[in-house]
Amino acid sequence: MNDIFIWHENHVPAVDRAKLKSQNPLVVWFTGLSGAGKSTLANALEVQLHRQGYHTFLLDGDNIRHGLNSDLDLSAHGRKENIRRIGEVCKLFVDAGIIAITAFISPYREDRDRVRQLIGADNFVEVFVDASLQSCQQRDPKSLYAMASSGEISGMTGIDDPYEPPNNPELAVKTDGLAVEECLEQITQYVLRRVNAAD
């Protein structure tokens, strides 16, 4: 079916869009267990960058499930397709010269690596929000662990579905040992070096 579609090159190249915004486009991909602090850090990072005049957009896992990916379930196939679609959206943001910040459990290493390959390593930063399962269960901001324990939901990452931590993330922050402000400082400084790096 795809054979009937012809790729049309844009007349404005991606590099010119980035130059107009005076920043290197980037995907900052937060991954970790539910309750680890991904959304908290992703939102805080966007606020920091926005205040400094950078062009950003935040893609949050729960929000995407209300719209673009509302047709997907939590099966292994549904999770893979969820991340595949987000990867394609992130590629569009990079082509537009934007810093895309994502907060997704994205439990499977293979799926995250596929997004890295699609985006390109020069424009991809994987941030492992590292918190123990016990810490996440204690926080349980959405009561998901409680529902998993009572049998109300199944396929809960870390309980009856695996989470595969990154092997070599660009950044890893231990949110059960550091304050949000400390984690945010580490992430912000690294991201600023990347978005301001000379070509």
XYZ file of C-alpha atoms in Angstrom:
199
model
C 0.000 0.000 0.000
C 2.841 2.423 0.837
C 4.062 2.048 -2.748
C 1.412 4.506 -3.946
C 2.757 7.317 -1.737
C 5.617 9.515 -2.898
C 7.930 11.238 -0.412
C 7.979 15.010 -0.911
C 11.075 16.857 0.257
C 10.470 20.072 2.191
C 11.848 23.230 0.610
C 12.903 24.518 4.041
C 15.569 22.157 5.418
C 15.568 21.132 9.069
C 18.900 22.843 9.700
C 17.411 26.204 8.694
C 14.501 25.779 11.114
C 16.956 25.060 13.927
C 19.067 28.105 13.032
C 15.982 30.324 13.118
C 15.395 29.166 16.716
C 19.091 29.411 17.668
C 19.106 25.950 19.215
C 20.033 22.403 18.365
C 16.845 20.307 18.288
C 16.770 17.491 20.791
C 14.585 14.709 22.149
C 14.902 14.351 25.915
C 13.396 10.935 26.631
C 12.512 10.276 30.283
C 12.036 6.591 31.059
C 11.421 4.755 34.328
C 8.817 3.006 36.437
C 5.437 4.533 37.157
C 5.888 6.868 40.119
C 9.623 7.329 39.556
C 9.213 11.049 38.826
C 9.331 11.242 35.023
C 6.454 13.674 34.567
C 7.583 15.844 37.474
C 11.081 16.223 36.038
C 9.911 16.577 32.431
C 7.543 19.401 33.363
C 10.173 21.115 35.505
C 12.721 20.874 32.688
C 10.325 22.421 30.184
C 9.588 25.313 32.546
C 13.326 25.915 33.020
C 14.062 25.883 29.289
C 11.021 27.979 28.414
C 12.048 30.662 30.914
C 15.430 30.822 29.209
C 13.866 31.352 25.791
C 14.136 27.863 24.291
C 11.478 26.391 22.008
C 10.113 23.222 23.625
C 7.159 20.860 23.654
C 6.280 18.255 26.277
C 4.738 14.900 25.379
C 3.398 13.096 28.462
C 2.435 9.425 28.366
C -0.965 9.822 30.033
C -1.921 12.797 27.858
C -1.018 10.977 24.648
C -3.206 8.058 25.706
C -6.187 10.459 25.772
C -5.717 11.513 22.158
C -3.234 10.247 19.576
C -2.918 6.793 21.142
C -6.362 6.406 22.706
C -6.956 3.327 20.532
C -4.056 1.368 22.062
C -4.229 -1.051 24.981
C -1.517 -2.029 27.470
C -0.580 -5.285 25.749
C 3.007 -5.734 24.600
C 1.897 -4.881 21.061
C -0.001 -1.808 22.264
C 2.991 -0.570 24.251
C 5.328 -1.040 21.282
C 2.993 0.816 18.943
C 2.591 3.576 21.533
C 6.339 4.182 21.557
C 6.669 3.799 17.776
C 4.116 6.561 17.209
C 5.720 8.838 19.772
C 9.078 8.281 18.105
C 7.632 9.442 14.793
C 6.096 12.512 16.454
C 9.436 13.317 18.082
C 11.167 13.077 14.723
C 8.775 15.712 13.369
C 9.577 17.984 16.306
C 13.313 17.570 15.694
C 12.802 18.417 12.015
C 10.914 21.523 13.183
C 13.889 22.586 15.338
C 12.101 21.945 18.651
C 13.339 20.452 21.924
C 10.864 17.620 22.511
C 10.616 16.377 26.094
C 8.879 13.048 26.664
C 7.743 11.216 29.795
C 6.906 7.576 29.036
C 7.509 4.411 31.021
C 8.620 2.894 27.688
C 9.471 -0.382 29.421
C 11.179 -2.204 26.574
C 14.801 -1.430 25.741
C 14.357 -2.460 22.110
C 11.621 0.138 21.577
C 13.679 2.959 23.074
C 16.694 1.950 21.001
C 14.526 2.004 17.891
C 13.465 5.569 18.647
C 17.107 6.547 19.185
C 17.953 5.108 15.779
C 15.020 6.917 14.145
C 15.885 10.280 15.718
C 19.645 9.905 15.455
C 22.027 9.692 18.405
C 23.079 13.347 17.990
C 19.528 14.477 18.755
C 18.544 11.952 21.422
C 19.082 12.032 25.192
C 17.829 9.117 27.258
C 17.227 10.026 30.896
C 16.750 7.064 33.212
C 14.643 8.167 36.166
C 15.947 5.560 38.543
C 13.797 4.747 41.552
C 13.348 1.398 43.241
C 10.092 -0.467 42.823
C 9.554 -0.142 46.579
C 9.860 3.663 46.398
C 7.467 3.836 43.467
C 4.958 1.611 45.266
C 5.111 3.850 48.310
C 4.481 6.969 46.233
C 1.886 5.369 43.931
C 0.504 8.775 42.776
C -2.136 7.207 40.514
C -2.928 4.217 42.796
C -1.845 1.905 39.973
C 0.265 -0.340 42.196
C -2.628 -0.670 44.616
C -4.955 -1.613 41.771
C -2.412 -4.111 40.436
C -2.060 -5.691 43.877
C -5.827 -6.053 44.219
C -6.168 -7.535 40.732
C -8.132 -4.586 39.340
C -5.577 -4.110 36.552
C -3.047 -6.399 34.913
C 0.061 -5.819 32.838
C 1.476 -3.365 35.374
C 5.104 -2.575 34.621
C 7.320 -3.802 37.437
C 4.626 -6.125 38.795
C 3.437 -8.538 36.131
C 5.136 -6.927 33.126
C 8.893 -6.276 32.946
C 10.762 -2.992 32.936
C 14.113 -3.103 31.136
C 16.368 -0.293 32.394
C 18.680 1.414 29.908
C 22.155 -0.039 29.525
C 23.897 3.227 28.664
C 21.614 6.230 29.170
C 23.048 9.694 28.649
C 21.812 10.535 32.145
C 20.578 8.595 35.167
C 19.078 10.352 38.174
C 18.190 8.518 41.376
C 14.963 10.111 42.499
C 14.675 8.010 45.642
C 17.969 9.473 46.842
C 18.037 13.025 45.464
C 15.636 15.939 45.686
C 13.783 17.003 42.538
C 15.849 20.218 42.434
C 19.122 18.285 42.447
C 17.974 15.952 39.673
C 16.658 18.869 37.644
C 19.964 20.737 37.923
C 21.877 17.743 36.547
C 19.467 17.311 33.653
C 19.194 21.005 32.780
C 22.951 21.533 32.642
C 23.435 18.508 30.396
C 20.585 19.472 28.050
C 21.817 23.067 27.761
C 25.244 21.825 26.696
C 23.611 19.759 23.973
C 21.219 22.382 22.628
C 23.933 25.056 22.581
C 26.723 22.924 21.172
C 28.384 24.294 18.034
C 27.713 22.303 14.892
